[in-house]
C-alpha positions as CSV (number, residue, x, y, z in Angstrom):
1,K,-3.7,2.0,-25.6
2,I,-3.9,-1.8,-25.3
3,E,-2.3,-4.2,-28.0
4,L,-3.9,-7.6,-28.2
5,M,-3.2,-10.7,-30.3
6,G,-6.3,-11.1,-32.5
7,S,-6.1,-14.8,-32.5
8,A,-7.1,-15.1,-28.9
9,F,-10.5,-13.9,-29.9
10,L,-11.1,-16.6,-32.2
11,Q,-11.3,-18.7,-29.3
12,E,-14.1,-16.6,-27.8
13,K,-12.3,-14.9,-25.3
14,K,-13.3,-11.5,-24.2
15,I,-12.2,-8.5,-22.2
16,Q,-14.5,-7.3,-19.5
17,G,-14.2,-4.3,-17.1
18,S,-15.3,-4.2,-13.5
19,M,-15.3,-1.8,-10.7
20,M,-14.9,-3.2,-7.1
21,G,-15.6,-6.5,-8.4
22,S,-19.1,-5.4,-9.6
23,N,-20.3,-6.0,-6.1
24,R,-23.8,-4.7,-5.0
25,F,-22.5,-3.1,-1.9
26,R,-26.0,-2.4,-0.3
27,A,-26.9,-5.9,-1.1
28,D,-23.7,-7.8,-0.5
29,M,-22.1,-6.0,2.6
30,P,-25.1,-7.2,4.9
31,R,-24.6,-10.7,3.7
32,F,-20.9,-10.6,4.1
33,V,-21.3,-9.4,7.6
34,D,-24.0,-12.3,8.4
35,F,-21.7,-14.9,6.9
36,Y,-18.7,-13.8,8.9
37,L,-20.6,-13.6,12.2
38,A,-22.1,-17.0,11.3
39,G,-18.5,-18.3,10.9
40,K,-19.1,-19.1,7.4
41,L,-16.8,-16.3,6.2
42,H,-13.1,-16.6,7.3
43,L,-11.8,-13.2,7.2
44,D,-9.2,-13.5,10.0
45,E,-7.5,-16.4,8.2
46,M,-7.1,-13.9,5.1
47,V,-5.0,-11.4,7.0
48,S,-1.4,-12.2,7.1
49,K,-0.4,-9.3,9.4
50,R,-1.9,-6.4,11.3
51,I,0.0,-3.1,11.4
52,K,0.3,0.2,12.5
53,L,-0.4,3.2,10.0
54,E,3.4,4.3,10.7
55,D,4.6,1.0,9.5
56,I,2.9,1.0,6.1
57,N,6.3,1.2,4.1
58,Q,7.5,-1.9,5.5
59,A,4.1,-3.5,4.8
60,F,4.8,-2.5,1.1
61,V,8.3,-3.9,1.3
62,D,6.8,-7.1,2.9
63,M,4.0,-7.6,0.3
64,K,6.4,-7.1,-2.6
65,S,9.1,-9.7,-1.3
66,G,6.0,-12.2,-0.9
67,S,6.4,-12.5,2.8
68,V,2.8,-11.5,3.5
69,A,-0.2,-11.6,1.4
70,R,-2.5,-9.1,3.0
71,S,-1.9,-6.6,5.9
72,V,-4.7,-4.8,7.7
73,I,-4.0,-1.1,9.0
74,M,-5.0,-1.2,12.8
75,V,-6.5,2.1,13.6
76,D,-6.7,3.3,17.1
77,S,-10.2,4.2,18.4
């Protein structure tokens, strides 16, 4: 159940759902890869910390405290 103030809708506001950012995975992912490889999408700067899977609990603590924005779990191949 969601409760909303009706007056907000008098200003032509709306509620809209989204799944995965409404991306078109098959079309968007190749473009994102191309942008990254061309240096136009700076993903590396968006990662605050790289962690091992066993450090996941500390990663959640860090995220909740605001000391990191985004951690990436590194998986050995």
